[in-house]
CSV table of C-alpha atoms in Angstrom, one decimal:
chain,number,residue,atom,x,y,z
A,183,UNK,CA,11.3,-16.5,15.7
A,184,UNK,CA,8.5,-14.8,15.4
A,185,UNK,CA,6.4,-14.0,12.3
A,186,UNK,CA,8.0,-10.9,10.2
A,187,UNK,CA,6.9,-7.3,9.4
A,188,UNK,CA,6.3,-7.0,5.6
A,189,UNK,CA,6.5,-3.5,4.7
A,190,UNK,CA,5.0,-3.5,0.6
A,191,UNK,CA,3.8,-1.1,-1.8
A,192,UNK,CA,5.2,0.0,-5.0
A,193,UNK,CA,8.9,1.2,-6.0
A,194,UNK,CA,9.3,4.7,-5.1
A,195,UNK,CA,6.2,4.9,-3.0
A,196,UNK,CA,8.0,6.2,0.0
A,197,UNK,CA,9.0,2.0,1.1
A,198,UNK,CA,12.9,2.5,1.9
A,199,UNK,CA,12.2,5.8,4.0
A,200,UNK,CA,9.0,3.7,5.9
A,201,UNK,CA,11.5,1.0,6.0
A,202,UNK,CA,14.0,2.3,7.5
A,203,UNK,CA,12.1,3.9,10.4
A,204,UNK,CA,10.5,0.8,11.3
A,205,UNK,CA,14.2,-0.4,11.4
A,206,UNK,CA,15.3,1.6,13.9
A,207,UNK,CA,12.6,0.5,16.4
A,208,UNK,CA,14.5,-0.8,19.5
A,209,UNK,CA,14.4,-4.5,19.1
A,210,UNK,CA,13.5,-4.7,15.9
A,211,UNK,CA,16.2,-6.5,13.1
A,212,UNK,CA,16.4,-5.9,9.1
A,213,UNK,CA,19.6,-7.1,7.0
A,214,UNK,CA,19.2,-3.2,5.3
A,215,UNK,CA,18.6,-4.2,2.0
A,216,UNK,CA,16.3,-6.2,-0.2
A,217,UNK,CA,16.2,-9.5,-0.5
A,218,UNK,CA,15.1,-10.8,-3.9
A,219,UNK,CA,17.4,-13.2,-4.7
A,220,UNK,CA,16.2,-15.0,-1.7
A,221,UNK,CA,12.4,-14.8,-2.7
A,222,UNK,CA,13.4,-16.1,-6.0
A,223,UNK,CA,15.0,-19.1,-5.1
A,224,UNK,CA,11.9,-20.0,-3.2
A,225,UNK,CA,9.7,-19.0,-5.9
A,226,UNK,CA,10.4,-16.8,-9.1
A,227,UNK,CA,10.1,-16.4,-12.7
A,228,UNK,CA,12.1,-19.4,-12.7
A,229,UNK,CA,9.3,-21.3,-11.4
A,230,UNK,CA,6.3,-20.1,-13.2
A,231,UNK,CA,7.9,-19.7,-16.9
A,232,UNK,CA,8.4,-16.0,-16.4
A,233,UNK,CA,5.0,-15.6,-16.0
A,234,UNK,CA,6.1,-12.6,-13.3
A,235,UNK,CA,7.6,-12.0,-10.0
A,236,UNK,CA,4.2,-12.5,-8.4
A,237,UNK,CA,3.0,-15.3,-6.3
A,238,UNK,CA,0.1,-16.6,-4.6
A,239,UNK,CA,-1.5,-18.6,-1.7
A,240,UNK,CA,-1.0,-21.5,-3.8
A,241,UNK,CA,2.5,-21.2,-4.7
A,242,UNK,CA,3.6,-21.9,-0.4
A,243,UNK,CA,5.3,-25.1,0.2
A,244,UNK,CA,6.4,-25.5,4.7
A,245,UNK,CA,10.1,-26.0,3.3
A,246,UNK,CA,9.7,-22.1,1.8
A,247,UNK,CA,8.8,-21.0,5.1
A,248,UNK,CA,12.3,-23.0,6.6
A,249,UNK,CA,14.6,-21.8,4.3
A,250,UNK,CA,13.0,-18.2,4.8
A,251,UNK,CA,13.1,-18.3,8.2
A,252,UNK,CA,16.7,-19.7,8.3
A,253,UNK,CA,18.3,-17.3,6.1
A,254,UNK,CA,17.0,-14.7,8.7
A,255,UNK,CA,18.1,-16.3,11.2
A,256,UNK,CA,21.9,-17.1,10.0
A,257,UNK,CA,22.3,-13.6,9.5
A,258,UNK,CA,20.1,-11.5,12.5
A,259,UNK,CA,20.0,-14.0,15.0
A,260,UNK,CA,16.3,-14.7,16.6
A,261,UNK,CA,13.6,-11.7,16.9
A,262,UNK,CA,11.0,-9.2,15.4
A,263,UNK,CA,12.2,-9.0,11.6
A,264,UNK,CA,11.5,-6.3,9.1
A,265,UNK,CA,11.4,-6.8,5.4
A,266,UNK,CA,11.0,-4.9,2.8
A,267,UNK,CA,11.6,-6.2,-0.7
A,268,UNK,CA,9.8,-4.4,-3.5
A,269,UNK,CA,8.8,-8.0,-5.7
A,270,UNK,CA,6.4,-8.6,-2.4
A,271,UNK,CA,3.9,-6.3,-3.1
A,272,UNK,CA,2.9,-8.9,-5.8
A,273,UNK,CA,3.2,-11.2,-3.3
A,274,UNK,CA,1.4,-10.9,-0.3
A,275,UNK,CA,-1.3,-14.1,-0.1
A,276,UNK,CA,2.1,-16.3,-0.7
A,277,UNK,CA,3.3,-14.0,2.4
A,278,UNK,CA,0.6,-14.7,4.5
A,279,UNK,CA,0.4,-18.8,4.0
A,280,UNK,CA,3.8,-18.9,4.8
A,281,UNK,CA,3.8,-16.6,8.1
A,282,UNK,CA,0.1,-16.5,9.4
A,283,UNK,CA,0.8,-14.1,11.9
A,284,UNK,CA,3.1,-11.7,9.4
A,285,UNK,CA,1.9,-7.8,9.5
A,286,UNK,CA,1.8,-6.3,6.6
A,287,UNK,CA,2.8,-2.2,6.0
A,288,UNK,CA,1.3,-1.0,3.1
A,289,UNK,CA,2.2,2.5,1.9
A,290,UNK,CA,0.9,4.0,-1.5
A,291,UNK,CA,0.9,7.2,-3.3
A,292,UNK,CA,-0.2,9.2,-5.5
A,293,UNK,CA,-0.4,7.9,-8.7
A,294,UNK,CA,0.7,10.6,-11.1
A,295,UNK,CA,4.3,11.5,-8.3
A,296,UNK,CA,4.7,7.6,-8.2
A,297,UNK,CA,4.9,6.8,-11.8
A,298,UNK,CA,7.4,10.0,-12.6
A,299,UNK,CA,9.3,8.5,-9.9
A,300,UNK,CA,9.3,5.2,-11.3
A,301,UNK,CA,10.1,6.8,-14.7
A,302,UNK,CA,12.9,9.1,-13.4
A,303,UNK,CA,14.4,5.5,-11.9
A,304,UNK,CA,14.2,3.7,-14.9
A,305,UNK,CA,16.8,6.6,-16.7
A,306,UNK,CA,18.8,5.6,-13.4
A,307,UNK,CA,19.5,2.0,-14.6
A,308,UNK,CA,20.4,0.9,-11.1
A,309,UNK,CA,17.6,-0.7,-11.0
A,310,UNK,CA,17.5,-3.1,-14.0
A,311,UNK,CA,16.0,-6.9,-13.4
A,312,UNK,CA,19.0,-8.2,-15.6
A,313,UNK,CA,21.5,-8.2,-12.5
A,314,UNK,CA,18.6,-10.8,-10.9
A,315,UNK,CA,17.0,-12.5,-12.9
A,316,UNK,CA,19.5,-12.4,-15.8
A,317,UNK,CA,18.3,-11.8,-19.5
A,318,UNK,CA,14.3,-11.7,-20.5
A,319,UNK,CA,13.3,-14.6,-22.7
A,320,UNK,CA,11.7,-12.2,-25.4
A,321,UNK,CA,12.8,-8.9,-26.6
A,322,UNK,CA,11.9,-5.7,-24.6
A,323,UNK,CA,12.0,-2.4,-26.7
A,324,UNK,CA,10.4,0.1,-24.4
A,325,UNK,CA,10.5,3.7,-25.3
A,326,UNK,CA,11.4,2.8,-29.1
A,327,UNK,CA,14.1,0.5,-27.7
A,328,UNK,CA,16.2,3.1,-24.8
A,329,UNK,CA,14.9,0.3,-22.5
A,330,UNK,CA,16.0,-3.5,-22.8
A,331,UNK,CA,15.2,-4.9,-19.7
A,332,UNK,CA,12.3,-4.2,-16.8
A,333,UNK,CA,13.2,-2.5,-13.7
A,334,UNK,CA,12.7,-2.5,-10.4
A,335,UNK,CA,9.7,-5.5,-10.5
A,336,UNK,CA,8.2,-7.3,-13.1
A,337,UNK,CA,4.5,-7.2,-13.1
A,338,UNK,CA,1.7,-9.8,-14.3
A,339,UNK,CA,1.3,-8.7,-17.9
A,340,UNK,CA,4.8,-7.5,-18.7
A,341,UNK,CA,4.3,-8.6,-21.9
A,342,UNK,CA,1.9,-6.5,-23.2
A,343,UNK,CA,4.0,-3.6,-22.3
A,344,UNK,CA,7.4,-4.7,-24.2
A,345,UNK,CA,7.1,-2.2,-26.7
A,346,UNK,CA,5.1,0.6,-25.1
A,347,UNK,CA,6.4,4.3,-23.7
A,348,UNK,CA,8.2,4.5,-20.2
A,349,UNK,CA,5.5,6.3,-18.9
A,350,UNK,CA,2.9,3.5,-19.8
A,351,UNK,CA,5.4,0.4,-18.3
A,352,UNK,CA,6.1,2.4,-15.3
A,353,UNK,CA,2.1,3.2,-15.3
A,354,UNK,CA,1.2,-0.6,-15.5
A,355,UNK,CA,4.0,-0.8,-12.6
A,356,UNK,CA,1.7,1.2,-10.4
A,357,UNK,CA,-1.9,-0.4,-11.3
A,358,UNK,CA,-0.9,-3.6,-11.1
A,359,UNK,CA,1.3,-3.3,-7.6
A,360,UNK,CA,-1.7,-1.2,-5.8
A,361,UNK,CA,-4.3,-3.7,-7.1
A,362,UNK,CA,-2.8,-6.9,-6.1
A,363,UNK,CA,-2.4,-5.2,-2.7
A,364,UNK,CA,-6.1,-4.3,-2.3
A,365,UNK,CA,-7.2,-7.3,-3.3
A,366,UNK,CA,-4.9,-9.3,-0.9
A,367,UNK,CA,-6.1,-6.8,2.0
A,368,UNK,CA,-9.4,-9.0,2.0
A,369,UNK,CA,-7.2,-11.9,2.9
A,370,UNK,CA,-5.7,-10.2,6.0
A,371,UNK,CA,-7.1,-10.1,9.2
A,372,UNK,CA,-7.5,-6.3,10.4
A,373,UNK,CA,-5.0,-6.2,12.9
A,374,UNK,CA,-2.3,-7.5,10.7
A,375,UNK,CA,-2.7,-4.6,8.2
A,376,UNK,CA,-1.6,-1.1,8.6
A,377,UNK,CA,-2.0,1.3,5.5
A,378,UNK,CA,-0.3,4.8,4.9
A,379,UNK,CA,-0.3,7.5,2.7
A,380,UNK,CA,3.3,8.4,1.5
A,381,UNK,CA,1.9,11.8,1.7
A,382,UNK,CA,1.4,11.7,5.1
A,383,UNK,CA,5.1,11.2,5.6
A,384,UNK,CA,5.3,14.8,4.6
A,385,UNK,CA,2.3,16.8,5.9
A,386,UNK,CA,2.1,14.5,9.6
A,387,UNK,CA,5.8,12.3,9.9
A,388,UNK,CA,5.9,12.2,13.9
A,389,UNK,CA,1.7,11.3,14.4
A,390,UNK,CA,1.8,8.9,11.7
A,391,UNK,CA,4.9,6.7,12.9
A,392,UNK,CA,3.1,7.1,16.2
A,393,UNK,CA,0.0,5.6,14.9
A,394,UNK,CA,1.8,2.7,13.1
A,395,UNK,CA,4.4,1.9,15.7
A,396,UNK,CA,1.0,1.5,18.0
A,397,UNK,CA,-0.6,-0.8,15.9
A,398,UNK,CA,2.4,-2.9,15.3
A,399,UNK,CA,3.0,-2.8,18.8
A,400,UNK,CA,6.2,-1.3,19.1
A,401,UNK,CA,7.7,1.5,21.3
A,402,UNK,CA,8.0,4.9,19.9
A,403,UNK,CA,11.1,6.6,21.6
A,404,UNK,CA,11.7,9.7,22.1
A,405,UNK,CA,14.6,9.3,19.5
A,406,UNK,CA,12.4,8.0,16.9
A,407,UNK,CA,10.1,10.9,17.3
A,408,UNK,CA,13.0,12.7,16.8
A,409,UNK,CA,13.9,10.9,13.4
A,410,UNK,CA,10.5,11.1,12.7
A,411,UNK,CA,9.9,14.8,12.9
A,412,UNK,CA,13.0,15.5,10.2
A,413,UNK,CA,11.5,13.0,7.7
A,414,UNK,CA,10.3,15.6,5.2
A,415,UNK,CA,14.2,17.1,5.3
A,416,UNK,CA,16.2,14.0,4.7
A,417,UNK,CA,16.9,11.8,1.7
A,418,UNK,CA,17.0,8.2,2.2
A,419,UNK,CA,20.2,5.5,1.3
A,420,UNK,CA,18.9,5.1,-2.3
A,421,UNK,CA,17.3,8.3,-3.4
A,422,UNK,CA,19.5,11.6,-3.1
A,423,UNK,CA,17.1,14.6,-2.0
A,424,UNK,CA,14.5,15.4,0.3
A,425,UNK,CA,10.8,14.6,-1.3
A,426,UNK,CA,9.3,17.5,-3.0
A,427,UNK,CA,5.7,17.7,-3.3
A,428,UNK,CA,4.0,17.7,-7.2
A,429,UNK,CA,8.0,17.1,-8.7
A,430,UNK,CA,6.0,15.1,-11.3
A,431,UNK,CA,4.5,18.4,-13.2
A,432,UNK,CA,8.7,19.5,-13.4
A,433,UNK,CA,10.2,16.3,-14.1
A,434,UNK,CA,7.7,14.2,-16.4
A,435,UNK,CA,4.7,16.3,-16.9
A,436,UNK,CA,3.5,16.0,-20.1
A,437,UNK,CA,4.1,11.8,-20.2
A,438,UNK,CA,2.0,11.6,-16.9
A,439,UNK,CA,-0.8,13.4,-18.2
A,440,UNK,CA,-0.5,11.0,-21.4
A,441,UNK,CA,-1.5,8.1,-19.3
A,442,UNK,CA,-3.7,9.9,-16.6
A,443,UNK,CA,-6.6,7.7,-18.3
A,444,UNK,CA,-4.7,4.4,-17.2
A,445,UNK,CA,-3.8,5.5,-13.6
A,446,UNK,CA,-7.1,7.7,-12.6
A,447,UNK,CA,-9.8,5.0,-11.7
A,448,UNK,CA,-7.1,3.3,-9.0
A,449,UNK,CA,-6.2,6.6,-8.1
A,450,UNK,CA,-9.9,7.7,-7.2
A,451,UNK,CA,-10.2,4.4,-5.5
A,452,UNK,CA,-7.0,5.2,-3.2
A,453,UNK,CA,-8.4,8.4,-2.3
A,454,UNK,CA,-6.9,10.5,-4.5
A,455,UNK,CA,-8.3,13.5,-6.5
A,456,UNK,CA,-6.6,12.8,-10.5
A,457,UNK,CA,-8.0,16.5,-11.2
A,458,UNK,CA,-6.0,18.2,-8.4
């Protein structure tokens, strides 16, 4: 089998939409969900005293790369596998050791519409840790106590953020999951990284896929520029609604300009304007 695609970047970041286009590549195999139970067993919070769900070049072990590969395999058969389980953004030097020759999809947006998405799935509760990882080993009280559990990924430095506001959890969500990114990229050899802008899946859908199927080296059909060009219109299998532009002013204004301070110099360093 050859080595996987790893699609990463932040919850809510535009990953299941990305994911699910890469997906639909002819030849190309996903199991159409995440897989963090799997990633867990291999190595989790269990492992590392619930220090997080990150891991790191030094945290590989061959037999992880076995059982990986043979859980894929039990269920897709051989061939070109696409992944994308939110917990690997935190995890993409343990990636790489394992699968050498992995590529690695990174997508990111902006900061302020990523964390009022985050926060806007927290009040979902679908997401909640507890289902994987089962109860915390210290009290969490976040948002004077609405929230008892993490969701969607727990970062390095949880902790600290146990009793803080939603908006500055899901904020320390998206500074932490966009750092450890960059700083894996310098790890990855060029041609096994390809980076987008979630806001290019709205403002140039059909020229970006291009650009990314070409650089993972995979056909672009004519269906898929099909798919591709109806993006912007279509909501994905787990959020209802096609993306609206600057929903983050409507839905969680006043909270994201309360921790602007926290998510500005990453955002500046992404490309993006924290004034605009």
């Amino acid at each position: 089998m050859p080595d996987p695609i790893f699609l990463v970047g932040c919850s809510r970041a535009g990953t299941t939409v990305t994911y699910e286009t890469l997906a639909a590549a002819p030849g190309v195999r996903s199991v159409g969900y995440e897989l963090p139970q799997l990633w867990h067993r291999l190595h989790g919070p269990a492992h590392n005293g619930w220090h997080s769900e990150a891991a790191g070049r030094a945290d590989a072990r061959p037999e992880h790369r076995e059982a990986a590969l043979r859980f894929l395999y039990e269920r897709l058969g051989a061939g070109l596998i696409v992944d994308k389980t939110c917990i690997n953004v935190l995890r993409v030097p343990y990636l790489h050791a394992l699968f050498p020759q992995a590529r690695f999809v990174f997508i990111h947006r902006d900061g302020r519409a990523n964390v009022s998405s985050l926060m806007d799935g927290w009040r979902d509760g679908r997401f909640a840790l507890g289902q994987f990882l089962g109860p915390p080993p210290e009290e969490v009280a976040i948002e004077n106590g609405a929230f008892r559990e993490w969701h969607f990924f727990l970062p390095p430095g949880w902790r600290d953020y146990n009793h803080a506001s939603l908006a500055e959890a899901c904020a320390h969500q998206w500074t932490t999951a966009n750092h450890l990114a960059l700083e894996a990229r310098a790890g990855i050899p060029e041609d096994q990284w390809v980076r987008i802008r979630y806001e290019d899946l709205l403002d140039r859908p059909v020229a970006l896929f291009r650009e990314v199927f070409e650089k993972l080296d995979l056909p672009f059909t004519d269906e898929l520029q099909q798919r591709c060009a109806t993006l912007a219109e279509r909501p994905t299998s787990l959020v209802a609604g096609a993306p609206k532009r600057d929903k983050w002013r409507e839905h969680n204004g006043d909270a994201i300009e309360r921790i602007l301070p926290m998510i500005s110099p990453l955002m500046q360093e992404l490309g993006y304007d924290p004034a605009a």
